PDB file of C-alpha atoms in Angstrom:
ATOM      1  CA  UNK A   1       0.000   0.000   0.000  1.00 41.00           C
ATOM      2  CA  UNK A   2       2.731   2.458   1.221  1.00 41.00           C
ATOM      3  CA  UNK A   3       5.093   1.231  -2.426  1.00 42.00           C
ATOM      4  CA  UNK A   4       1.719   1.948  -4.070  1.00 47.00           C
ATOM      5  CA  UNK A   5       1.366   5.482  -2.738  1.00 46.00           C
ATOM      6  CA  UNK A   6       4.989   6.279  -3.172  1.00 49.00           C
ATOM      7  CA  UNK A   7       5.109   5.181  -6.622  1.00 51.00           C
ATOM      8  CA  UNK A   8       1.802   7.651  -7.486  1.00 55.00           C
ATOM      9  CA  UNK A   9       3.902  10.639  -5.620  1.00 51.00           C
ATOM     10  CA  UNK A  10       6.798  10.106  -7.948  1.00 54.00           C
ATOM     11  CA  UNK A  11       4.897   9.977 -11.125  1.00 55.00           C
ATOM     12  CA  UNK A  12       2.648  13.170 -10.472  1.00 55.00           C
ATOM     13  CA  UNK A  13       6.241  14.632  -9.374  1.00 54.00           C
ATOM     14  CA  UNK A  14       7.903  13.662 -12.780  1.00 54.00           C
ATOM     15  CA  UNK A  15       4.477  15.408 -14.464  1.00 54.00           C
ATOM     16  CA  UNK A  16       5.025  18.080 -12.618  1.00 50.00           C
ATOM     17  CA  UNK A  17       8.635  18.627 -13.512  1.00 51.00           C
ATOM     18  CA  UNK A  18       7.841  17.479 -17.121  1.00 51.00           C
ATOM     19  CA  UNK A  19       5.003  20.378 -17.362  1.00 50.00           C
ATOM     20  CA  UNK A  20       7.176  23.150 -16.400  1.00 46.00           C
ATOM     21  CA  UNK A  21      10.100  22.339 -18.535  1.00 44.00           C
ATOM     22  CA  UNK A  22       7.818  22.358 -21.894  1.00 43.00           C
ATOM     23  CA  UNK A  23       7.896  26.189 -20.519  1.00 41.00           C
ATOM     24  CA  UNK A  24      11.912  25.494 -20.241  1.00 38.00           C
ATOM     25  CA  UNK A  25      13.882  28.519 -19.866  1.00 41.00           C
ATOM     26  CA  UNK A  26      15.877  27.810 -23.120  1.00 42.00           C
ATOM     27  CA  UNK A  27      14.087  31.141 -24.521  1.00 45.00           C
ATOM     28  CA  UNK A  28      15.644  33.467 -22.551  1.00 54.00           C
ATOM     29  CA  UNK A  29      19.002  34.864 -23.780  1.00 56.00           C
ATOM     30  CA  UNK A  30      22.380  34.643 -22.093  1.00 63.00           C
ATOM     31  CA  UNK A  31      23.322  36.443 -19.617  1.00 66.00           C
ATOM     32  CA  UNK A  32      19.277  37.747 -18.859  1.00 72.00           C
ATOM     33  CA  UNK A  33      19.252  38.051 -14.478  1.00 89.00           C
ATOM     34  CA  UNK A  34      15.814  36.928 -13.719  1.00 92.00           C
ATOM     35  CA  UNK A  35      13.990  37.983 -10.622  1.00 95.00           C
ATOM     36  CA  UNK A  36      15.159  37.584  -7.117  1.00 97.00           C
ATOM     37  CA  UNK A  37      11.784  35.126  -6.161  1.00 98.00           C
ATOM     38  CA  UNK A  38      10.415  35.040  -2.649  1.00 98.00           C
ATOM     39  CA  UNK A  39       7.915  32.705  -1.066  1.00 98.00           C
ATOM     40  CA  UNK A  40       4.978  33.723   1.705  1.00 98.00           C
ATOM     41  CA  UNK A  41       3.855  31.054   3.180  1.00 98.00           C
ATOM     42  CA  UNK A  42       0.787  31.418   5.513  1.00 95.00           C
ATOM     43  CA  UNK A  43      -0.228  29.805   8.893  1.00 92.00           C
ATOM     44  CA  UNK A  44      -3.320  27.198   8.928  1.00 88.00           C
ATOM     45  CA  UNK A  45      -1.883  24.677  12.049  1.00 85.00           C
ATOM     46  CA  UNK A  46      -1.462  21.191  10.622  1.00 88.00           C
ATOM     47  CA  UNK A  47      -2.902  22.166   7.276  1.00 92.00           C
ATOM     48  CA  UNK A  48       0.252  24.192   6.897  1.00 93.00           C
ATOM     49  CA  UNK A  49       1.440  20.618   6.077  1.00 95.00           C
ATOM     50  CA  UNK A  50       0.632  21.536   2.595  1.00 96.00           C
ATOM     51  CA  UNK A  51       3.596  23.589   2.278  1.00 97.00           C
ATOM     52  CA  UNK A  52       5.365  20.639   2.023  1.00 97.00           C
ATOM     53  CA  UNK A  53       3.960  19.603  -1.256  1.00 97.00           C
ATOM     54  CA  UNK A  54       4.195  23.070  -2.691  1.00 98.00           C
ATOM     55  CA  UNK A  55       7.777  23.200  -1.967  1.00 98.00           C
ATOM     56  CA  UNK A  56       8.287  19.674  -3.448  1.00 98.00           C
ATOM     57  CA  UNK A  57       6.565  20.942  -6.572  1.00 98.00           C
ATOM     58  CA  UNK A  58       9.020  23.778  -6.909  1.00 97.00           C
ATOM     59  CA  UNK A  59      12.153  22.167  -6.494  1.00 97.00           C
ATOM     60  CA  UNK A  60      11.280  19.030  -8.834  1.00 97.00           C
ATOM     61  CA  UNK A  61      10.268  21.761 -11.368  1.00 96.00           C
ATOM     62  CA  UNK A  62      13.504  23.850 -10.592  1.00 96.00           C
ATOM     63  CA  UNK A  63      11.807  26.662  -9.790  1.00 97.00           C
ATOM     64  CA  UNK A  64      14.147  29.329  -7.935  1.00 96.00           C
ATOM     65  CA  UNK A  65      13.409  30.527  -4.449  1.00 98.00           C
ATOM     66  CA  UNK A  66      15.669  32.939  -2.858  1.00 98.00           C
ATOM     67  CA  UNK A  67      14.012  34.191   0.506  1.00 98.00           C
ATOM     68  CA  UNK A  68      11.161  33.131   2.294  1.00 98.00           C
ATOM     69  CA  UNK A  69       8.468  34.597   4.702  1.00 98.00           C
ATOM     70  CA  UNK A  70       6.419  32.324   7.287  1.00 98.00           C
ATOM     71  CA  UNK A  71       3.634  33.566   9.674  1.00 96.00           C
ATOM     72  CA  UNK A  72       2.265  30.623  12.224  1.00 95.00           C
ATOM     73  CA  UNK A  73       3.275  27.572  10.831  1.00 95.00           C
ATOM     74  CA  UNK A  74       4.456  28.467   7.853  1.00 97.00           C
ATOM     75  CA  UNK A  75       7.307  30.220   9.821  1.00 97.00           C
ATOM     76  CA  UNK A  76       7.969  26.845  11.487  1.00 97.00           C
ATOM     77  CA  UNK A  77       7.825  24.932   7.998  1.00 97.00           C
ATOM     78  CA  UNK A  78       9.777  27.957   5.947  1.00 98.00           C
ATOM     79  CA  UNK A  79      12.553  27.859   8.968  1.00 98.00           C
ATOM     80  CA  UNK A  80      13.283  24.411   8.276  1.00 97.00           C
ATOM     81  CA  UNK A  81      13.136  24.973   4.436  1.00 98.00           C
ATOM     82  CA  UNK A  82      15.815  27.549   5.167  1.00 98.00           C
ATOM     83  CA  UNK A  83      17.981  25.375   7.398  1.00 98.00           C
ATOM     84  CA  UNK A  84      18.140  23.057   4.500  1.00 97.00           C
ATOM     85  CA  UNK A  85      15.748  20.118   6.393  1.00 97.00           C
ATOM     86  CA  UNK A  86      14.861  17.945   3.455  1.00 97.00           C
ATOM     87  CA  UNK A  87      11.014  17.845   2.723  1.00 97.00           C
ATOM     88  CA  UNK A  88      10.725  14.180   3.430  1.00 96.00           C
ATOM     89  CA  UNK A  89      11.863  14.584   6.844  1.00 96.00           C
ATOM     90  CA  UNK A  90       9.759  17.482   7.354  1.00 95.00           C
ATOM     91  CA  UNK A  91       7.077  15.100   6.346  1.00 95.00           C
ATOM     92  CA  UNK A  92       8.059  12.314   8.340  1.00 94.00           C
ATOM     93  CA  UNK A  93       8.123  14.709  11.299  1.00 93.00           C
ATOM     94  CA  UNK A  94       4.799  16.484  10.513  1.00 91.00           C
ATOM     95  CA  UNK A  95       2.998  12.958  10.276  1.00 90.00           C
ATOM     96  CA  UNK A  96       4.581  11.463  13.869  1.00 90.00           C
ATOM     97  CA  UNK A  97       3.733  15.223  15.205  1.00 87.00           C
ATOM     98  CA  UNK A  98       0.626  15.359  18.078  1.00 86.00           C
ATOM     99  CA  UNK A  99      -0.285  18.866  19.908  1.00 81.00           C
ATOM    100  CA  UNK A 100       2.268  17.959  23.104  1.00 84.00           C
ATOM    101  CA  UNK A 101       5.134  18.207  20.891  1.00 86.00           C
ATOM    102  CA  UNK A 102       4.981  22.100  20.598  1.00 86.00           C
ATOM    103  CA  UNK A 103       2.060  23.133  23.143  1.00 84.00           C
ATOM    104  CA  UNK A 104       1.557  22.281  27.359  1.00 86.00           C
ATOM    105  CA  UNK A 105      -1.891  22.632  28.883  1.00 90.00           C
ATOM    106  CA  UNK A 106      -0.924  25.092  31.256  1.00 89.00           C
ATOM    107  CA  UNK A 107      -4.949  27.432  31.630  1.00 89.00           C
ATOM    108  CA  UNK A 108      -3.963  31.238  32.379  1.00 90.00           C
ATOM    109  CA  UNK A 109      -5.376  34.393  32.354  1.00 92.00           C
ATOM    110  CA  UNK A 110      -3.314  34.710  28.997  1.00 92.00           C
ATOM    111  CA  UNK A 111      -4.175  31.642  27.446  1.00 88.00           C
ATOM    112  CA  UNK A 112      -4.941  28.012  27.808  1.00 87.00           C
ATOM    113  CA  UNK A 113      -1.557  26.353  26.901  1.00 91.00           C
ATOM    114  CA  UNK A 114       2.077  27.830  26.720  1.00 90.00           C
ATOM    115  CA  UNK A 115       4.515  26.800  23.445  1.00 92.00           C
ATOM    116  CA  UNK A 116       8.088  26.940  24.783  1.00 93.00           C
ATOM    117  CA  UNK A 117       8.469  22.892  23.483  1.00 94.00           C
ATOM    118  CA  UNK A 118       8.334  24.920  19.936  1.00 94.00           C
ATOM    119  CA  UNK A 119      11.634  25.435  20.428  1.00 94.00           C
ATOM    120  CA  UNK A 120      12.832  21.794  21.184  1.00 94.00           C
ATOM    121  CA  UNK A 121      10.544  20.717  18.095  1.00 94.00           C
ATOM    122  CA  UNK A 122      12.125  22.488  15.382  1.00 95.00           C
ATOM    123  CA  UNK A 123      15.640  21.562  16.883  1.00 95.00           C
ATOM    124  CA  UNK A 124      14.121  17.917  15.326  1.00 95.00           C
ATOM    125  CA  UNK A 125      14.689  19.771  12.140  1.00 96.00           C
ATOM    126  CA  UNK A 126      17.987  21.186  12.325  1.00 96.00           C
ATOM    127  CA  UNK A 127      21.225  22.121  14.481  1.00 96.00           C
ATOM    128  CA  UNK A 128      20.442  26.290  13.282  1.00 97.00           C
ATOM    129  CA  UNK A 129      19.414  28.433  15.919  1.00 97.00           C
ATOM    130  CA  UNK A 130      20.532  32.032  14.435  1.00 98.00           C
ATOM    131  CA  UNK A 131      18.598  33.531  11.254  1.00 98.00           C
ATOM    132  CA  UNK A 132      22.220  34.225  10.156  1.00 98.00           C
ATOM    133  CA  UNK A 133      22.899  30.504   9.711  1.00 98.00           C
ATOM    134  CA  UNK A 134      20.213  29.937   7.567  1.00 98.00           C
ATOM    135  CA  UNK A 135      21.139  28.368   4.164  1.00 98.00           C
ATOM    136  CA  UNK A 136      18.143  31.070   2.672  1.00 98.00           C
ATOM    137  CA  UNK A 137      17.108  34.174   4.348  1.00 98.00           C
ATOM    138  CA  UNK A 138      13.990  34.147   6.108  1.00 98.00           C
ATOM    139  CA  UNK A 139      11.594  37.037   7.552  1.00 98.00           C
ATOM    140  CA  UNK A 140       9.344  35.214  10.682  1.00 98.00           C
ATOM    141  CA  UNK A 141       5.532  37.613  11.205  1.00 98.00           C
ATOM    142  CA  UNK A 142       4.049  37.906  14.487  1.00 97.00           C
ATOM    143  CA  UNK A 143       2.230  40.646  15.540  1.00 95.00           C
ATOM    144  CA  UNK A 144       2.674  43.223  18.068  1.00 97.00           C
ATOM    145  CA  UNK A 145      -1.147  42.910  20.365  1.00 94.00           C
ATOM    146  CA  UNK A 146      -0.829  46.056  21.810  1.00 95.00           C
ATOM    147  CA  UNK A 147       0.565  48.224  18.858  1.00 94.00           C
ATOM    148  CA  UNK A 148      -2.019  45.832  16.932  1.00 92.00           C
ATOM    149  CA  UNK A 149       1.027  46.024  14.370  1.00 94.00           C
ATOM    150  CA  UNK A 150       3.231  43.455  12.503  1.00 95.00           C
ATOM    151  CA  UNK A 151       6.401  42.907  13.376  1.00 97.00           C
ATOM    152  CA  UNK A 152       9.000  40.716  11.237  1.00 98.00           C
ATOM    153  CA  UNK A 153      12.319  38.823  12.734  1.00 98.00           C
ATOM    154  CA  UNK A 154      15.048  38.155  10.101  1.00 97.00           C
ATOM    155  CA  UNK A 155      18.547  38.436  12.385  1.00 97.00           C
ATOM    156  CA  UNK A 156      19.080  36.814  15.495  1.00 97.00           C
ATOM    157  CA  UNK A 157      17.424  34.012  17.597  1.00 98.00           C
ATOM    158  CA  UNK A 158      15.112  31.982  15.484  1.00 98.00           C
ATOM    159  CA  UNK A 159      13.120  30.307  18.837  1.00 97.00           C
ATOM    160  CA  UNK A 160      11.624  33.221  20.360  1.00 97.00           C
ATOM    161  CA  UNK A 161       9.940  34.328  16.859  1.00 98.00           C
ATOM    162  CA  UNK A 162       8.830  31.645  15.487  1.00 97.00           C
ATOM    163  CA  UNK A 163       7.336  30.790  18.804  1.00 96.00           C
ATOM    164  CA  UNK A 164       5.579  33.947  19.125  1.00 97.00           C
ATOM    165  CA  UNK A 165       4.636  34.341  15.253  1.00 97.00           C
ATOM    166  CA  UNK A 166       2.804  30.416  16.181  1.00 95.00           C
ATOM    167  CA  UNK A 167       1.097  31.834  19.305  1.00 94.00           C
ATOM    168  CA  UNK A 168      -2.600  31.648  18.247  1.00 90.00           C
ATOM    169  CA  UNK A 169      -4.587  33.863  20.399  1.00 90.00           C
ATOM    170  CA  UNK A 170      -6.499  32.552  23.751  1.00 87.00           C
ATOM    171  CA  UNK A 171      -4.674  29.105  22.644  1.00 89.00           C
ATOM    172  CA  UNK A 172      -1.561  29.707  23.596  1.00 92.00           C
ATOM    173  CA  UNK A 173       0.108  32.589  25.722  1.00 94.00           C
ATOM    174  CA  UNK A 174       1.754  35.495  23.956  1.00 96.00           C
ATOM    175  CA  UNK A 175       5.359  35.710  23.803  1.00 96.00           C
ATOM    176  CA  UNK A 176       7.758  38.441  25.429  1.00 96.00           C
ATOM    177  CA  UNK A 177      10.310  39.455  23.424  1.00 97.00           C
ATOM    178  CA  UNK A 178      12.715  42.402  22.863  1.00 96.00           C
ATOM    179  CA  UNK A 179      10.519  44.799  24.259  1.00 95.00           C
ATOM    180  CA  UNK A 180       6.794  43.254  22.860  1.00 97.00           C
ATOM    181  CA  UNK A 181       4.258  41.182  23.245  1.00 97.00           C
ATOM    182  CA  UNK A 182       3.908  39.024  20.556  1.00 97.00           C
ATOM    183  CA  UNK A 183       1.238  36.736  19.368  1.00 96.00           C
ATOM    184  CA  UNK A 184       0.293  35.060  15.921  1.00 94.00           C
ATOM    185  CA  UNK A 185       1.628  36.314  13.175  1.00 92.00           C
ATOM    186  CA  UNK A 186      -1.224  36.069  10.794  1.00 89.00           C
ATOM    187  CA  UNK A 187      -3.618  38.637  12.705  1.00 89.00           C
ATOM    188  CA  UNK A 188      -1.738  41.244  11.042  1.00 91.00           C
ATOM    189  CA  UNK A 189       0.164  39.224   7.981  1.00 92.00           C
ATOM    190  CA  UNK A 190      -2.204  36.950   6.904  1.00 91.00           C
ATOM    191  CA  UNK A 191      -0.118  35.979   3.805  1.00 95.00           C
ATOM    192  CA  UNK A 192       3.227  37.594   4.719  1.00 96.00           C
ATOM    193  CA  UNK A 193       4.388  39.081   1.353  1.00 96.00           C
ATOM    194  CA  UNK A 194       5.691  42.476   2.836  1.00 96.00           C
ATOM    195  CA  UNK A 195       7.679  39.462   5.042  1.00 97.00           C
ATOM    196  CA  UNK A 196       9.176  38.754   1.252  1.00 98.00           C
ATOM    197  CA  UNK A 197       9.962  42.857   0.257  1.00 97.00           C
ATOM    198  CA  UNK A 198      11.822  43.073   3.115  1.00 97.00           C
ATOM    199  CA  UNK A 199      14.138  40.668   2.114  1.00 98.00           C
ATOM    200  CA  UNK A 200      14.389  42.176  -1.388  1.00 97.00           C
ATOM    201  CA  UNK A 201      12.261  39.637  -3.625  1.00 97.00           C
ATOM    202  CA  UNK A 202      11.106  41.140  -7.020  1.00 97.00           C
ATOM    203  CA  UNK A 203       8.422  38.343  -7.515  1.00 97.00           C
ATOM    204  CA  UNK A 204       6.575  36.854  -5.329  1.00 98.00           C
ATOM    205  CA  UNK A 205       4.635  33.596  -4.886  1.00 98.00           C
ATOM    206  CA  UNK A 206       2.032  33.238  -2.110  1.00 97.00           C
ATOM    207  CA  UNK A 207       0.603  30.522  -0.543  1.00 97.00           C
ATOM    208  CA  UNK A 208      -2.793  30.682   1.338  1.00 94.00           C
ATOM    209  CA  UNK A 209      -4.195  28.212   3.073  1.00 91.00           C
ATOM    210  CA  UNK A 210      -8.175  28.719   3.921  1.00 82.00           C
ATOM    211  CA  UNK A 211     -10.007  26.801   6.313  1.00 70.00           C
ATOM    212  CA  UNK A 212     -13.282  25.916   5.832  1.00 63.00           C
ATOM    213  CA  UNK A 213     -15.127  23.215   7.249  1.00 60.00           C
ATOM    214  CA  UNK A 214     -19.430  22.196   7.572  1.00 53.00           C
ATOM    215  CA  UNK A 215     -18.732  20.366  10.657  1.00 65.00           C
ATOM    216  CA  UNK A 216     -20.489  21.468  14.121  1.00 67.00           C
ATOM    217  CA  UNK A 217     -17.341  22.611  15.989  1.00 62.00           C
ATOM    218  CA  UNK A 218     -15.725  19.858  18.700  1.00 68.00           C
ATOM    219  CA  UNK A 219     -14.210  21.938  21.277  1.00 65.00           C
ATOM    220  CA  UNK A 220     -13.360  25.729  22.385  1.00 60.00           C
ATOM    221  CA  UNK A 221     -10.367  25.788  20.153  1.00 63.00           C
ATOM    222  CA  UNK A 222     -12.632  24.904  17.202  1.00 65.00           C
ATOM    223  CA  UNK A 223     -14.958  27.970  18.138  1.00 71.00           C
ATOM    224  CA  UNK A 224     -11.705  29.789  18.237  1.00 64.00           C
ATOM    225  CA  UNK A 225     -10.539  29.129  15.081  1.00 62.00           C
ATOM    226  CA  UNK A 226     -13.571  29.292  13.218  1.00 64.00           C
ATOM    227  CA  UNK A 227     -14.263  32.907  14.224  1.00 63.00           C
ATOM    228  CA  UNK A 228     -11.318  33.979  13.292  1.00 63.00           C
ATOM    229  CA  UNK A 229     -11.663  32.466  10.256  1.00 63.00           C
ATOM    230  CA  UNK A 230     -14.457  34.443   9.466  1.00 59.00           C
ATOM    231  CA  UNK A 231     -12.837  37.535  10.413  1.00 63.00           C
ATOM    232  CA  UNK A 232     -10.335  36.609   7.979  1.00 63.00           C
ATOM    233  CA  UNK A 233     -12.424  35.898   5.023  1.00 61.00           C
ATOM    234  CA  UNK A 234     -13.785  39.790   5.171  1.00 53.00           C
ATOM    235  CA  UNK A 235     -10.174  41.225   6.157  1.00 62.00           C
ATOM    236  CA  UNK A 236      -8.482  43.357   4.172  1.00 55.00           C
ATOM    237  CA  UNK A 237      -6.857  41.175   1.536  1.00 72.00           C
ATOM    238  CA  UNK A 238      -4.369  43.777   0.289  1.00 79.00           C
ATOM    239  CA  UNK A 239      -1.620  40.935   0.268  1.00 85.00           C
ATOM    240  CA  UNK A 240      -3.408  39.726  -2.796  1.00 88.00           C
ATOM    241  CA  UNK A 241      -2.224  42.508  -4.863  1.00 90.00           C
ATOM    242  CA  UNK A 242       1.051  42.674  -4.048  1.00 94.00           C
ATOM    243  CA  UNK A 243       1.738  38.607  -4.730  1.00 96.00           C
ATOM    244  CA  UNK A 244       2.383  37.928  -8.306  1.00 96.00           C
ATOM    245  CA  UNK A 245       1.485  34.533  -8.286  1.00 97.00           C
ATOM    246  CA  UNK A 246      -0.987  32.771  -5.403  1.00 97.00           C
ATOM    247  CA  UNK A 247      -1.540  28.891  -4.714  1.00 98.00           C
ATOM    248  CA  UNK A 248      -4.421  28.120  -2.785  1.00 96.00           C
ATOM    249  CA  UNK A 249      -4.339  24.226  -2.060  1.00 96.00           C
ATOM    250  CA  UNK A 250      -7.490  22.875  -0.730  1.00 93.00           C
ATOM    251  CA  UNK A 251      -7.335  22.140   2.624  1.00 91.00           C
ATOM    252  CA  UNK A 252     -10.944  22.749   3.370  1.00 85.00           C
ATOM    253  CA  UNK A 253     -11.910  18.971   4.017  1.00 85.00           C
ATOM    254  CA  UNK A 254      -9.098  19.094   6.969  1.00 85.00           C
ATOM    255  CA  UNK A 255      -9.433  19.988  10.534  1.00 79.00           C
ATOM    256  CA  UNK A 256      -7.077  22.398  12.071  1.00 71.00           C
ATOM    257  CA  UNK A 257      -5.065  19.827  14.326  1.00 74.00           C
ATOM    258  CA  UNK A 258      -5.408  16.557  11.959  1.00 79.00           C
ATOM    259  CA  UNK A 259      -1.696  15.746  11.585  1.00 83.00           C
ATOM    260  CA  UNK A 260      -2.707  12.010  10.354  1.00 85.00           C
ATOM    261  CA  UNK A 261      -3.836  13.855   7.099  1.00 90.00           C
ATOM    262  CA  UNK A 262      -0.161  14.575   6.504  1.00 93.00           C
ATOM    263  CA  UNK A 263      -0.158  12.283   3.365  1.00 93.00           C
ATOM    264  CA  UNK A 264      -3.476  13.694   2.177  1.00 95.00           C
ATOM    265  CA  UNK A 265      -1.924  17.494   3.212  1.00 95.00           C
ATOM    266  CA  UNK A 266       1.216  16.687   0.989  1.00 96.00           C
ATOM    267  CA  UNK A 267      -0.968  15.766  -1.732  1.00 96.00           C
ATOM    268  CA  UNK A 268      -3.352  18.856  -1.905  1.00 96.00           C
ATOM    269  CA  UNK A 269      -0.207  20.857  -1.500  1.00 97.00           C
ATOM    270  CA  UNK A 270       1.103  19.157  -4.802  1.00 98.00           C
ATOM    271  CA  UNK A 271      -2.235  19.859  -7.036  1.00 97.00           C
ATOM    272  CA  UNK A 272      -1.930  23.197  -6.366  1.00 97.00           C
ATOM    273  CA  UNK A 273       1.413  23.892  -7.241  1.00 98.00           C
ATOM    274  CA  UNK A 274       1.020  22.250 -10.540  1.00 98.00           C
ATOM    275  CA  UNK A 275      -1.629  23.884 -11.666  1.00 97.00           C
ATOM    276  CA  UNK A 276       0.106  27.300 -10.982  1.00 97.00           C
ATOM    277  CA  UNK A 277       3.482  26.268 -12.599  1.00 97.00           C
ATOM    278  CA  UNK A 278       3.001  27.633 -16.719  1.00 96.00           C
ATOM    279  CA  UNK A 279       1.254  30.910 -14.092  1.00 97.00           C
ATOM    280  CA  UNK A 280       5.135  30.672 -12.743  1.00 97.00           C
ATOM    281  CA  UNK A 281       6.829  30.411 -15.564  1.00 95.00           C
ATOM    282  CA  UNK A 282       5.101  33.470 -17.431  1.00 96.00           C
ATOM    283  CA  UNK A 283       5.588  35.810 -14.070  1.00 96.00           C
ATOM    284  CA  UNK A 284       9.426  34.789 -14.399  1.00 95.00           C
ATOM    285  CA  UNK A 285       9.363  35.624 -18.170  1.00 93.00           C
ATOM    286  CA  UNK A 286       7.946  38.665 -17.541  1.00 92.00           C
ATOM    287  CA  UNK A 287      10.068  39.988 -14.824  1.00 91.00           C
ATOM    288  CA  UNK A 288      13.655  38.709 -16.174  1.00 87.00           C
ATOM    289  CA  UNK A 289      15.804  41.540 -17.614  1.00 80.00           C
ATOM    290  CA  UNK A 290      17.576  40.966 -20.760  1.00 71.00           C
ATOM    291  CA  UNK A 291      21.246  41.701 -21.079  1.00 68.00           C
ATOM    292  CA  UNK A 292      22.403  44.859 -21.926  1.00 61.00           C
ATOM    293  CA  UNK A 293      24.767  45.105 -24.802  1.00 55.00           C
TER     294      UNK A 293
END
């Protein structure tokens, strides 16, 4: 069963990288400099897992990425990215992964659970601990609660970040740091594209990952998440002009902690990047500067 899975994950991969290089970059003349390309990659929880499949797209269809910008957990999967984790341990780790590994149960005024085992979870990933060592530069989003503001790390400690930008609100408590108190980055960078400006990207590709599910909610968290879910869907979406190219993998069937989905997560991930590739390709085209005489 697993051989047979595998084996349909290496052919839709080979598709993949066959599609895009029918749009093969022989056209372009010597010497052009394409686009410095950055990658926003937005939270969801475990249906961030579909990151995973997006980035596998992209690198079997040698598509460049040069920085990268995470809010919630797609700071946590976009740090790893960086570090140079490979994909298929990220998805070995995101399949074995249950709520304990990054969150204790620890009710406060502040919030029901605290997320300092963050920190000892993405040291399963990698030895890096400074943004500095990073393979790839990365921008982490939280957001400032009292300045209602975002705020984006890209030089120093890695832990304290990417802990706060993954501190959901009334879930987990917010996160001192240099001054702040930080919680969830996607409350004020939903899709963290300025994340990818910062860092000096000239095209950017966004991924968005919206929830969406018809099923009576379980628990307080699921009350939680689904109202801010609808405060996202009638946010301001100004992120959406500023991307040049946006995959939206359908994660709507998933709930927000299902981490035995990981397969399924991969998967959706996968579809969605496809079908944006020859969307890729042209923004690349478009935004690579000939050679001057």
């Amino acid at each position: 069963m697993a051989g047979d899975k595998n084996g349909d994950t290496q052919s839709f991969l080979r598709m993949a990288r066959d599609l895009f290089r029918s749009f093969a970059y022989g056209g372009a003349p010597k010497g052009a400099r394409r686009p410095r390309v950055g990658l926003a990659l937005a939270g969801g929880f475990a249906r961030g897992i579909a990151h995973i499949g997006v980035l596998r797209v992209l690198r079997e269809a040698d598509i460049p990425i040069d920085v990268v910008a995470g809010t919630s957990v797609g700071a946590l999967i976009g740090a790893a990215y960086c570090s140079g984790a490979s994909l298929e341990m990220m998805e070995r780790l995101a399949h074995e992964t249950k709520f304990t590994d990054f969150g204790r149960w620890s009710p406060s005024w502040l919030g029901l659970a605290t997320n300092h085992r963050l920190e000892e979870f993405f040291a399963r990933f990698t030895t890096v601990k400074r943004f500095e060592e990073l393979q790839k530069p990365l921008a982490i989003a939280t957001t400032d609660i009292n300045m209602g503001l975002p705020v984006y790390f890209y030089g120093g400690l890695i832990g304290p970040p990417l802990r706060a930008s993954c501190a959901y609100p009334g879930l987990f408590v917010p996160v001192k740091f240099e001054g702040r108190t930080l919680v969830d980055g996607f409350l004020a960078a939903l899709v963290p594209v300025e994340g990818t400006f910062l860092l000096g990207a000239e095209l950017v590709i966004a991924v968005y990952l919206e929830a969406g599910s018809v099923d009576e909610p379980r628990t307080f968290t699921d009350v939680l998440s689904r109202s801010f879910n609808i405060i996202q869907k009638h946010a301001d979406l100004e992120w959406r002009q500023h991307a040049d190219i946006i995959i939206e993998p359908d994660v709507s069937p998933f709930v927000w902690d299902d981490f035995s989905k990981t397969a399924e997560l991969v998967r959706a991930g996968e579809e969605a990047a496809l079908k944006a590739l020859p969307a890729i390709r042209a923004a690349l085209d478009s935004k690579t500067v000939a050679p001057t005489e």
